[in-house]
Amino acid sequence: MSKELLLEANHIYKSFSGIPVLHDVHFDVRRGEVHALMGENGAGKSTLIKIITGIYTKDAGQISWEGKPVEINSYQDCLNLGISCIYQELSVIPPLTVAQNVYLRKEPLRAGLIDYNKMNSMTQQLIDLYDFPLKPTTLVEDLGMGQRQLVEILKGLSNDSKLLIMDEPTSSLSGKEAESLFGIICKLRDQGVSIIYISHRLEEVYRLSDRLTILRDGKNAAVLEKDEIIPKMVIETMIGKEMEEVDDSSKELRSDEGPVCLEVKSLTDSANRFRNISFQVRHGEILGIGGLIGAGRTEIVRAIYGVDKAASGEVLLDDERLDPNPALSISKGIGFVPEDRRKQGFIPLLSTVKNVALTNYDIIKRTGMAIDENDELELSKKAIEAIDIRPADPQKEVGTMSGGNQQKVVLGKWLVRGLKLLIVDEPTAGIDVGAKAEIYSILDQLASDGVAVIVVSSDLQELLRVSHRIIVMRKGGIVREFKDETVTQAKILAAMQGVEEGEKR
């Protein structure tokens, strides 16, 4: 690996609405190295990458490429330099072939028409060069997730990219697919391609990276060479505290003695995203579920609610066995706030009235076959008053509201009906501090009223703040339960990473 710097970002500053997100950050990448970037949620990783790729403009600082100062003001500027980003959400178009995806919007032409033979030949040359298990004429919709990701990598390499940025590349991959990707990354490095590898998974970072930069609170916390990457030290650097330390980032958990509301027995997914999952949640209890991206957290709660079908196992509500589906869950008193509220939790162009009504038409009065609009309106007013939705205008389009109030609308549609169990996936993602406190208060009140609550969260502080008990998932299984003990953020993170306290490598 060369010591020559390909990319260097110095003294980078960035603020949003006066709030600093990056403060005097330094980051550089050598030719032919895998440089990992880690940090807790909110550490500044995504902002730094968006500055490097021209999506955000920096407030101050200097970026150099191959030793020369450059300004990257758009993603096209980034591509022109030879930088490509492979995002967690793949951008391939399934009905098109591999070659059509690779050369989309840069197709070779002949007499003004796309030269498909040449495009297939160019794609095959790339496939041969990097030894990818792909064919140019295969439809992407016929490929698995791992191969689709390779198509994304080929798209980057077709731009003669010298630097690839990979954002959580294994989050949707099986173990076999991930192994294949690791082999590809090593081949690319051997051929002189540099890679920025963004991941929450420490074992991947240890295995692949030549260097590791850790950000904390928008600042450089450490830059480690390969032989300096020690699990316990990495976790402590990310958190900023000793793993055994007990302070305001710790909490004394307590077990609830109420009757069991939900029991999950040996729930297993046909795609092996989760397996043999068993746990209970009691009335009046908030159960937190932690884990890294791809651990199976979201998949298990979607299966419990019935959005996705489990292959085997049982779900019992108050000792009654269920065959979960959304309509049944609603009728039985189970509410679900999904991870992506904008795509799955509400309809942006509809008003608060109509959004609150979405899950409640079974309890809204009817006049013949028609919905009683007055009752529909009163139900929305009840939600607005219950959790202080602002503006308090039932006819306001929800898509024009702040993130916090959008989330209140999603919660509000469940609070106007009798709930036994509420499942909330990433309750405060993208929400300001004030709105977070209000949503935490709502969850606390629900538990006080005897409702069982499941909270899935990537935010360790949030898990500690709201949970009475915490289970941690890793690679599709439950690996740790915290109850009746003092738990710290570092202990949760260590369980998520599969690192035992005191482990050195």
Coordinates of C-alpha atoms in Angstrom, one line a residue:
M1 CA 0.0 0.0 0.0
S2 CA 1.3 3.4 -1.0
K3 CA 1.8 6.2 1.5
E4 CA 0.9 8.7 -1.2
L5 CA -2.3 10.6 -0.3
L6 CA -5.1 10.4 -2.9
L7 CA -7.7 12.5 -0.9
E8 CA -7.1 14.9 1.9
A9 CA -9.7 16.9 3.8
N10 CA -8.3 19.4 6.3
H11 CA -9.9 21.7 8.9
I12 CA -13.5 20.8 7.7
Y13 CA -16.3 22.7 9.4
K14 CA -20.0 22.4 8.9
S15 CA -23.1 23.7 10.8
F16 CA -26.8 23.4 10.2
S17 CA -29.0 26.3 11.6
G18 CA -26.1 27.4 13.7
I19 CA -25.5 23.9 15.3
P20 CA -22.0 22.6 14.6
V21 CA -22.0 19.2 13.0
L22 CA -18.3 19.0 12.0
H23 CA -15.6 20.9 13.8
D24 CA -12.0 21.0 12.5
V25 CA -12.2 17.5 11.1
H26 CA -9.2 15.9 9.2
F27 CA -9.6 12.9 7.0
D28 CA -7.3 11.5 4.3
V29 CA -7.1 8.4 2.1
R30 CA -4.0 6.8 0.7
R31 CA -3.7 5.2 -2.7
G32 CA -4.7 1.5 -2.6
E33 CA -5.9 1.4 1.0
V34 CA -9.2 0.5 2.8
H35 CA -9.8 3.4 5.2
A36 CA -12.7 2.7 7.6
L37 CA -14.8 5.5 9.1
M38 CA -16.7 4.8 12.3
G39 CA -18.6 6.7 15.0
E40 CA -21.9 6.6 16.8
N41 CA -25.1 7.9 15.1
G42 CA -24.8 11.7 14.9
A43 CA -20.9 11.6 15.0
G44 CA -20.7 13.4 11.6
K45 CA -19.8 10.5 9.3
S46 CA -22.6 11.1 6.8
T47 CA -22.0 14.8 6.8
L48 CA -18.3 14.4 6.0
I49 CA -19.1 11.9 3.2
K50 CA -21.7 14.3 1.8
I51 CA -19.1 17.1 1.7
I52 CA -16.6 14.9 0.0
T53 CA -19.2 13.8 -2.6
G54 CA -20.5 17.4 -3.2
I55 CA -24.0 16.9 -1.7
Y56 CA -23.2 19.4 1.1
T57 CA -20.9 22.4 0.8
K58 CA -18.4 22.8 3.6
D59 CA -18.4 26.0 5.7
A60 CA -14.7 26.1 6.0
G61 CA -11.7 23.9 5.2
Q62 CA -9.8 22.5 2.2
I63 CA -10.1 19.4 0.2
S64 CA -7.2 18.2 -1.9
W65 CA -7.2 15.5 -4.6
E66 CA -3.9 14.0 -5.7
G67 CA -2.1 16.8 -4.0
K68 CA -4.0 19.7 -5.6
P69 CA -6.8 21.8 -3.9
V70 CA -10.2 21.1 -5.4
E71 CA -13.8 22.4 -4.9
I72 CA -16.4 19.7 -5.0
N73 CA -19.8 21.4 -5.4
S74 CA -21.8 18.6 -6.9
Y75 CA -21.9 14.8 -7.3
Q76 CA -20.8 15.3 -10.9
D77 CA -17.7 17.1 -9.7
C78 CA -17.0 14.1 -7.5
L79 CA -17.4 11.7 -10.4
N80 CA -15.2 13.8 -12.6
L81 CA -12.4 13.5 -10.1
G82 CA -12.8 9.7 -9.9
I83 CA -14.8 9.3 -6.7
S84 CA -17.9 7.1 -6.6
C85 CA -20.2 6.4 -3.7
I86 CA -22.1 3.1 -3.2
Y87 CA -25.0 4.0 -0.9
Q88 CA -26.8 1.6 1.5
E89 CA -29.9 2.0 -0.6
L90 CA -28.9 0.6 -4.0
S91 CA -29.8 2.7 -7.0
V92 CA -29.8 -0.1 -9.6
I93 CA -32.9 -0.4 -11.9
P94 CA -34.1 -4.0 -11.7
P95 CA -35.8 -4.3 -15.1
L96 CA -32.6 -3.3 -16.9
T97 CA -29.6 -5.5 -17.6
V98 CA -26.3 -5.3 -15.8
A99 CA -24.7 -3.5 -18.8
Q100 CA -27.6 -1.0 -19.0
N101 CA -27.3 -0.2 -15.3
V102 CA -23.5 0.2 -15.5
Y103 CA -23.6 2.6 -18.4
L104 CA -26.9 4.4 -17.7
R105 CA -26.8 7.9 -19.0
K106 CA -23.4 7.3 -20.6
E107 CA -24.3 4.7 -23.2
P108 CA -22.0 4.3 -26.2
L109 CA -23.7 5.5 -29.4
R110 CA -23.5 4.5 -33.0
A111 CA -25.3 6.7 -35.6
G112 CA -27.2 8.3 -32.8
L113 CA -28.5 5.1 -31.3
I114 CA -27.3 3.0 -28.3
D115 CA -24.7 0.5 -29.4
Y116 CA -25.7 -2.4 -27.2
N117 CA -23.0 -4.7 -28.5
K118 CA -20.3 -2.3 -27.6
M119 CA -21.9 -1.6 -24.2
N120 CA -22.0 -5.3 -23.4
S121 CA -18.4 -5.7 -24.5
M122 CA -17.3 -2.7 -22.3
T123 CA -19.1 -4.2 -19.4
Q124 CA -17.6 -7.6 -20.0
Q125 CA -14.1 -6.1 -20.0
L126 CA -14.8 -4.6 -16.6
I127 CA -16.2 -7.9 -15.3
D128 CA -13.1 -9.7 -16.5
L129 CA -10.7 -7.1 -15.1
Y130 CA -12.1 -7.4 -11.6
D131 CA -13.3 -11.0 -11.9
F132 CA -16.9 -10.3 -10.9
P133 CA -19.4 -13.2 -11.1
L134 CA -21.7 -11.3 -13.4
K135 CA -22.9 -11.3 -17.1
P136 CA -23.6 -8.1 -19.0
T137 CA -27.0 -9.3 -20.4
T138 CA -28.4 -10.6 -17.1
L139 CA -31.5 -8.6 -15.8
V140 CA -30.7 -7.1 -12.4
E141 CA -34.1 -8.2 -11.1
D142 CA -32.8 -11.8 -11.5
L143 CA -29.8 -11.1 -9.2
G144 CA -29.5 -11.5 -5.4
M145 CA -28.7 -8.5 -3.2
G146 CA -25.0 -9.3 -3.1
Q147 CA -24.7 -9.4 -6.9
R148 CA -26.8 -6.2 -7.2
Q149 CA -24.2 -4.5 -5.0
L150 CA -21.5 -5.7 -7.4
V151 CA -23.4 -4.0 -10.2
E152 CA -23.2 -0.7 -8.1
I153 CA -19.5 -1.2 -7.7
L154 CA -19.1 -1.8 -11.5
K155 CA -21.0 1.5 -12.1
G156 CA -18.4 3.3 -10.0
L157 CA -15.5 1.5 -11.7
S158 CA -16.9 2.3 -15.2
N159 CA -16.2 6.0 -14.3
D160 CA -12.5 5.1 -13.9
S161 CA -13.0 5.7 -10.2
K162 CA -9.8 5.8 -8.0
L163 CA -11.8 6.0 -4.8
L164 CA -14.9 4.0 -3.9
I165 CA -17.0 5.0 -0.8
M166 CA -19.0 2.1 0.6
D167 CA -21.8 3.0 3.1
E168 CA -22.8 0.0 5.2
P169 CA -22.2 -2.3 2.3
T170 CA -23.1 -5.6 4.1
S171 CA -26.3 -4.4 5.8
S172 CA -28.6 -6.3 3.3
L173 CA -26.2 -9.2 2.5
S174 CA -26.2 -12.8 3.7
G175 CA -23.0 -14.2 5.2
K176 CA -22.0 -15.8 1.9
E177 CA -22.7 -12.6 0.0
A178 CA -20.7 -10.6 2.5
E179 CA -17.7 -13.0 2.2
S180 CA -17.8 -12.6 -1.6
L181 CA -17.9 -8.8 -1.2
F182 CA -14.8 -8.9 1.1
G183 CA -12.9 -10.8 -1.5
I184 CA -13.8 -8.2 -4.1
I185 CA -12.7 -5.4 -1.8
C186 CA -9.3 -7.0 -1.3
K187 CA -9.0 -7.5 -5.1
L188 CA -9.8 -3.8 -5.7
R189 CA -7.3 -2.7 -3.1
D190 CA -4.6 -4.9 -4.7
Q191 CA -5.3 -3.2 -8.0
G192 CA -4.7 0.2 -6.5
V193 CA -8.3 1.3 -5.9
S194 CA -8.8 3.2 -2.6
I195 CA -11.9 2.5 -0.5
I196 CA -13.6 4.4 2.3
Y197 CA -15.5 1.8 4.3
I198 CA -18.3 3.1 6.5
S199 CA -19.7 0.4 8.9
H200 CA -21.0 -0.1 12.4
R201 CA -19.6 -3.7 12.4
L202 CA -16.3 -3.8 14.1
E203 CA -15.4 -7.3 12.9
E204 CA -15.6 -6.1 9.3
V205 CA -13.4 -3.1 10.1
Y206 CA -10.8 -5.3 11.8
R207 CA -10.7 -7.6 8.9
L208 CA -10.6 -5.2 6.0
S209 CA -9.2 -1.8 7.0
D210 CA -5.7 -0.6 6.8
R211 CA -6.6 2.4 8.8
L212 CA -9.5 3.6 10.9
T213 CA -10.8 7.1 11.6
I214 CA -13.2 7.5 14.5
L215 CA -15.4 10.6 14.8
R216 CA -17.2 11.6 18.0
D217 CA -19.5 14.6 18.3
G218 CA -18.3 16.0 15.0
K219 CA -14.6 15.9 15.8
N220 CA -11.7 13.6 15.2
A221 CA -11.5 11.2 18.1
A222 CA -8.7 8.9 16.7
V223 CA -6.9 7.8 13.6
L224 CA -5.6 4.2 14.0
E225 CA -3.2 2.1 12.0
K226 CA -4.1 -1.5 11.4
D227 CA -2.1 -2.9 14.4
E228 CA -3.7 -0.2 16.7
I229 CA -7.3 -1.3 16.0
I230 CA -8.3 -3.1 19.3
P231 CA -12.0 -3.7 19.9
K232 CA -12.3 -2.5 23.5
M233 CA -10.3 0.7 22.7
V234 CA -12.4 1.4 19.6
I235 CA -15.6 1.2 21.5
E236 CA -14.3 3.4 24.3
T237 CA -13.1 5.9 21.8
M238 CA -16.5 6.0 20.0
I239 CA -18.3 6.4 23.3
G240 CA -15.7 8.7 24.9
K241 CA -15.9 6.7 28.2
E242 CA -14.4 3.7 29.9
M243 CA -16.5 0.6 29.3
E244 CA -16.9 -0.1 33.0
E245 CA -17.6 3.6 33.8
V246 CA -21.0 4.4 35.4
D247 CA -22.3 7.9 34.9
D248 CA -25.2 9.7 33.3
S249 CA -24.9 7.4 30.3
S250 CA -25.9 4.5 32.5
K251 CA -29.2 3.3 33.9
E252 CA -30.4 0.9 36.5
L253 CA -32.9 -1.3 34.7
R254 CA -35.9 -2.9 36.5
S255 CA -38.1 -5.8 35.6
D256 CA -41.8 -5.2 35.4
E257 CA -44.1 -7.6 37.3
G258 CA -47.3 -7.0 35.2
P259 CA -49.0 -9.8 33.3
V260 CA -47.4 -10.9 30.0
C261 CA -48.9 -9.1 27.0
L262 CA -46.8 -10.4 24.1
E263 CA -44.9 -13.7 23.9
V264 CA -42.8 -14.6 20.9
K265 CA -41.7 -18.2 20.6
S266 CA -38.9 -19.4 18.2
L267 CA -39.9 -17.0 15.5
T268 CA -37.8 -17.6 12.3
D269 CA -37.7 -15.9 9.0
S270 CA -37.5 -17.8 5.7
A271 CA -34.7 -15.5 4.4
N272 CA -32.8 -16.2 7.7
R273 CA -32.8 -12.5 8.6
F274 CA -33.8 -13.6 12.1
R275 CA -34.0 -17.0 13.7
N276 CA -35.3 -18.7 16.9
I277 CA -36.4 -15.4 18.4
S278 CA -38.1 -15.8 21.8
F279 CA -39.0 -13.1 24.3
Q280 CA -41.8 -11.6 26.4
V281 CA -43.2 -8.1 26.9
R282 CA -45.3 -7.3 29.9
H283 CA -48.2 -4.9 30.3
G284 CA -46.7 -1.6 31.5
E285 CA -43.2 -2.4 30.3
I286 CA -41.0 -0.7 27.7
L287 CA -38.7 -3.3 26.0
G288 CA -35.9 -1.8 24.1
I289 CA -34.4 -3.7 21.1
G290 CA -30.8 -2.8 20.1
G291 CA -28.5 -4.0 17.4
L292 CA -26.5 -2.9 14.4
I293 CA -28.0 -2.3 11.0
G294 CA -28.9 -5.7 9.5
A295 CA -29.1 -7.4 12.9
G296 CA -32.8 -8.3 12.3
R297 CA -34.4 -5.8 14.6
T298 CA -36.8 -4.2 12.1
E299 CA -37.5 -7.5 10.4
I300 CA -38.6 -9.1 13.7
V301 CA -41.1 -6.4 14.7
R302 CA -42.5 -6.3 11.1
A303 CA -43.1 -10.0 11.4
I304 CA -44.8 -9.6 14.8
Y305 CA -47.1 -7.0 13.4
G306 CA -47.7 -9.1 10.3
V307 CA -46.3 -6.8 7.6
D308 CA -43.9 -9.7 6.7
K309 CA -44.6 -13.4 7.2
A310 CA -42.4 -15.5 9.5
A311 CA -41.6 -19.0 8.3
S312 CA -42.1 -20.6 11.7
G313 CA -42.7 -19.9 15.4
E314 CA -45.5 -18.4 17.4
V315 CA -46.8 -15.0 18.4
L316 CA -49.2 -14.8 21.4
L317 CA -51.1 -11.8 22.7
D318 CA -52.5 -12.2 26.2
D319 CA -52.1 -16.0 25.8
E320 CA -54.0 -16.0 22.5
R321 CA -52.1 -17.4 19.5
L322 CA -52.1 -15.1 16.5
D323 CA -51.5 -15.5 12.8
P324 CA -50.2 -12.0 12.4
N325 CA -51.4 -9.7 9.7
P326 CA -51.9 -5.9 9.9
A327 CA -55.8 -6.0 9.9
L328 CA -55.8 -8.6 12.7
S329 CA -53.1 -6.7 14.7
I330 CA -55.2 -3.5 14.5
S331 CA -58.3 -5.3 15.7
K332 CA -56.4 -6.9 18.6
G333 CA -55.0 -3.6 19.8
I334 CA -51.5 -3.7 18.4
G335 CA -50.1 -0.5 17.0
F336 CA -47.0 -0.1 14.7
V337 CA -44.9 3.0 14.0
P338 CA -42.6 2.0 11.2
E339 CA -38.9 3.0 10.7
D340 CA -39.6 5.1 7.6
R341 CA -42.5 7.3 8.7
R342 CA -42.6 9.3 5.5
K343 CA -43.0 6.2 3.2
Q344 CA -44.9 3.9 5.5
G345 CA -46.3 5.8 8.5
F346 CA -48.4 8.6 6.9
I347 CA -49.5 10.0 3.6
P348 CA -47.8 13.4 3.1
L349 CA -50.5 15.0 0.9
L350 CA -53.4 14.0 3.3
S351 CA -54.5 16.1 6.3
T352 CA -54.2 15.2 10.0
V353 CA -57.9 14.2 9.8
K354 CA -57.4 11.7 7.1
N355 CA -54.1 10.3 8.4
V356 CA -55.5 9.7 11.9
A357 CA -58.5 8.0 10.3
L358 CA -56.3 5.6 8.3
T359 CA -56.1 2.9 11.0
N360 CA -59.4 3.8 12.6
Y361 CA -62.2 3.4 10.1
D362 CA -63.5 0.4 12.1
I363 CA -64.3 2.7 15.0
I364 CA -65.5 5.8 13.1
K365 CA -69.2 6.1 12.8
R366 CA -71.0 5.7 9.5
T367 CA -74.1 7.1 8.0
G368 CA -75.2 4.2 5.8
M369 CA -72.1 3.4 3.7
A370 CA -70.6 6.9 4.2
I371 CA -68.0 7.9 6.8
D372 CA -69.4 10.3 9.4
E373 CA -67.1 13.2 8.7
N374 CA -67.9 14.9 12.0
D375 CA -66.8 11.8 13.9
E376 CA -63.7 11.6 11.7
L377 CA -62.9 15.2 12.6
E378 CA -63.5 14.7 16.3
L379 CA -61.2 11.7 16.3
S380 CA -58.4 13.8 14.8
K381 CA -59.0 16.6 17.4
K382 CA -58.7 14.0 20.1
A383 CA -55.3 13.0 18.7
I384 CA -54.2 16.6 18.4
E385 CA -55.1 17.3 22.0
A386 CA -53.7 14.1 23.4
I387 CA -50.1 14.7 22.2
D388 CA -50.1 18.4 21.3
I389 CA -49.7 18.1 17.5
R390 CA -48.8 21.4 16.0
P391 CA -50.2 23.3 14.2
A392 CA -53.5 22.2 15.9
D393 CA -55.2 22.4 12.5
P394 CA -56.9 19.1 11.6
Q395 CA -56.9 20.0 7.9
K396 CA -53.2 20.7 7.7
E397 CA -51.3 18.5 5.2
V398 CA -49.0 16.3 7.3
G399 CA -46.2 16.5 4.7
T400 CA -45.7 20.2 5.5
M401 CA -45.2 19.7 9.2
S402 CA -41.9 19.3 11.1
G403 CA -40.5 15.8 11.6
G404 CA -41.5 15.8 15.2
N405 CA -45.1 16.7 14.5
Q406 CA -45.2 14.2 11.6
Q407 CA -44.2 11.5 14.1
K408 CA -46.8 12.7 16.6
V409 CA -49.5 12.2 13.9
V410 CA -48.2 8.6 13.3
L411 CA -48.4 8.0 17.0
G412 CA -51.7 9.9 17.4
K413 CA -53.6 7.6 15.1
W414 CA -52.9 4.7 17.5
L415 CA -53.5 6.6 20.8
V416 CA -57.2 7.3 19.9
R417 CA -58.0 3.6 20.1
G418 CA -57.6 1.1 22.8
L419 CA -54.0 -0.2 22.7
K420 CA -52.5 -3.3 24.3
L421 CA -49.2 -3.2 22.5
L422 CA -47.3 -0.4 20.6
I423 CA -44.3 -1.2 18.5
V424 CA -42.2 1.8 17.6
D425 CA -39.2 1.5 15.2
E426 CA -36.7 4.4 15.5
P427 CA -39.1 6.7 17.3
T428 CA -37.1 9.9 17.1
A429 CA -35.0 9.5 13.9
G430 CA -34.6 13.0 12.4
I431 CA -36.4 14.8 15.2
D432 CA -35.2 17.7 17.2
V433 CA -34.3 17.5 20.9
G434 CA -37.5 19.1 22.1
A435 CA -39.8 16.8 20.1
K436 CA -37.7 13.8 21.3
A437 CA -38.5 14.7 24.9
E438 CA -42.2 14.9 24.1
I439 CA -42.2 11.5 22.4
Y440 CA -40.4 9.9 25.3
S441 CA -43.0 11.4 27.6
I442 CA -45.8 9.8 25.5
L443 CA -44.1 6.4 25.6
D444 CA -43.7 6.7 29.4
Q445 CA -47.3 7.6 29.8
L446 CA -48.5 4.7 27.7
A447 CA -46.4 2.3 29.9
S448 CA -47.9 3.9 33.0
D449 CA -51.4 3.2 31.5
G450 CA -50.5 -0.5 31.2
V451 CA -49.7 -0.6 27.5
A452 CA -46.8 -2.8 26.5
V453 CA -44.3 -0.9 24.4
I454 CA -41.5 -2.2 22.1
V455 CA -38.9 0.4 21.0
V456 CA -36.4 -0.4 18.3
S457 CA -33.6 2.1 18.3
S458 CA -30.1 2.7 16.9
D459 CA -29.6 5.5 19.5
L460 CA -27.9 4.1 22.6
Q461 CA -28.9 7.1 24.7
E462 CA -32.5 6.6 23.6
L463 CA -32.5 2.9 24.5
L464 CA -31.2 3.8 28.0
R465 CA -33.7 6.7 28.4
V466 CA -36.9 4.8 27.6
S467 CA -36.3 1.1 28.3
H468 CA -37.2 -0.9 31.4
R469 CA -35.4 -3.9 29.8
I470 CA -33.1 -4.2 26.8
I471 CA -32.4 -7.1 24.4
V472 CA -29.6 -6.9 21.9
M473 CA -29.7 -8.6 18.5
R474 CA -26.8 -9.6 16.4
K475 CA -26.7 -11.4 13.0
G476 CA -30.4 -12.4 13.3
G477 CA -30.3 -13.7 16.9
I478 CA -30.7 -12.4 20.4
V479 CA -27.2 -12.3 22.0
R480 CA -27.8 -10.5 25.3
E481 CA -30.6 -9.3 27.6
F482 CA -30.1 -6.5 30.1
K483 CA -32.4 -6.5 33.1
D484 CA -32.2 -5.8 36.9
E485 CA -28.7 -4.3 36.5
T486 CA -26.8 -1.2 35.8
V487 CA -26.2 -0.9 32.1
T488 CA -24.1 1.6 30.1
Q489 CA -24.0 2.6 26.5
A490 CA -20.6 0.9 26.2
K491 CA -22.0 -2.4 27.5
I492 CA -24.8 -2.3 24.9
L493 CA -22.4 -1.4 22.1
A494 CA -20.0 -4.2 23.1
A495 CA -22.9 -6.7 23.0
M496 CA -24.0 -5.3 19.6
Q497 CA -20.4 -5.7 18.3
G498 CA -19.9 -9.2 19.9
V499 CA -17.1 -7.8 22.0
E500 CA -16.8 -8.9 25.6
E501 CA -15.6 -6.5 28.2
G502 CA -11.9 -7.0 28.8
E503 CA -11.4 -8.5 25.3
K504 CA -8.3 -7.1 23.7
R505 CA -8.5 -8.4 20.1

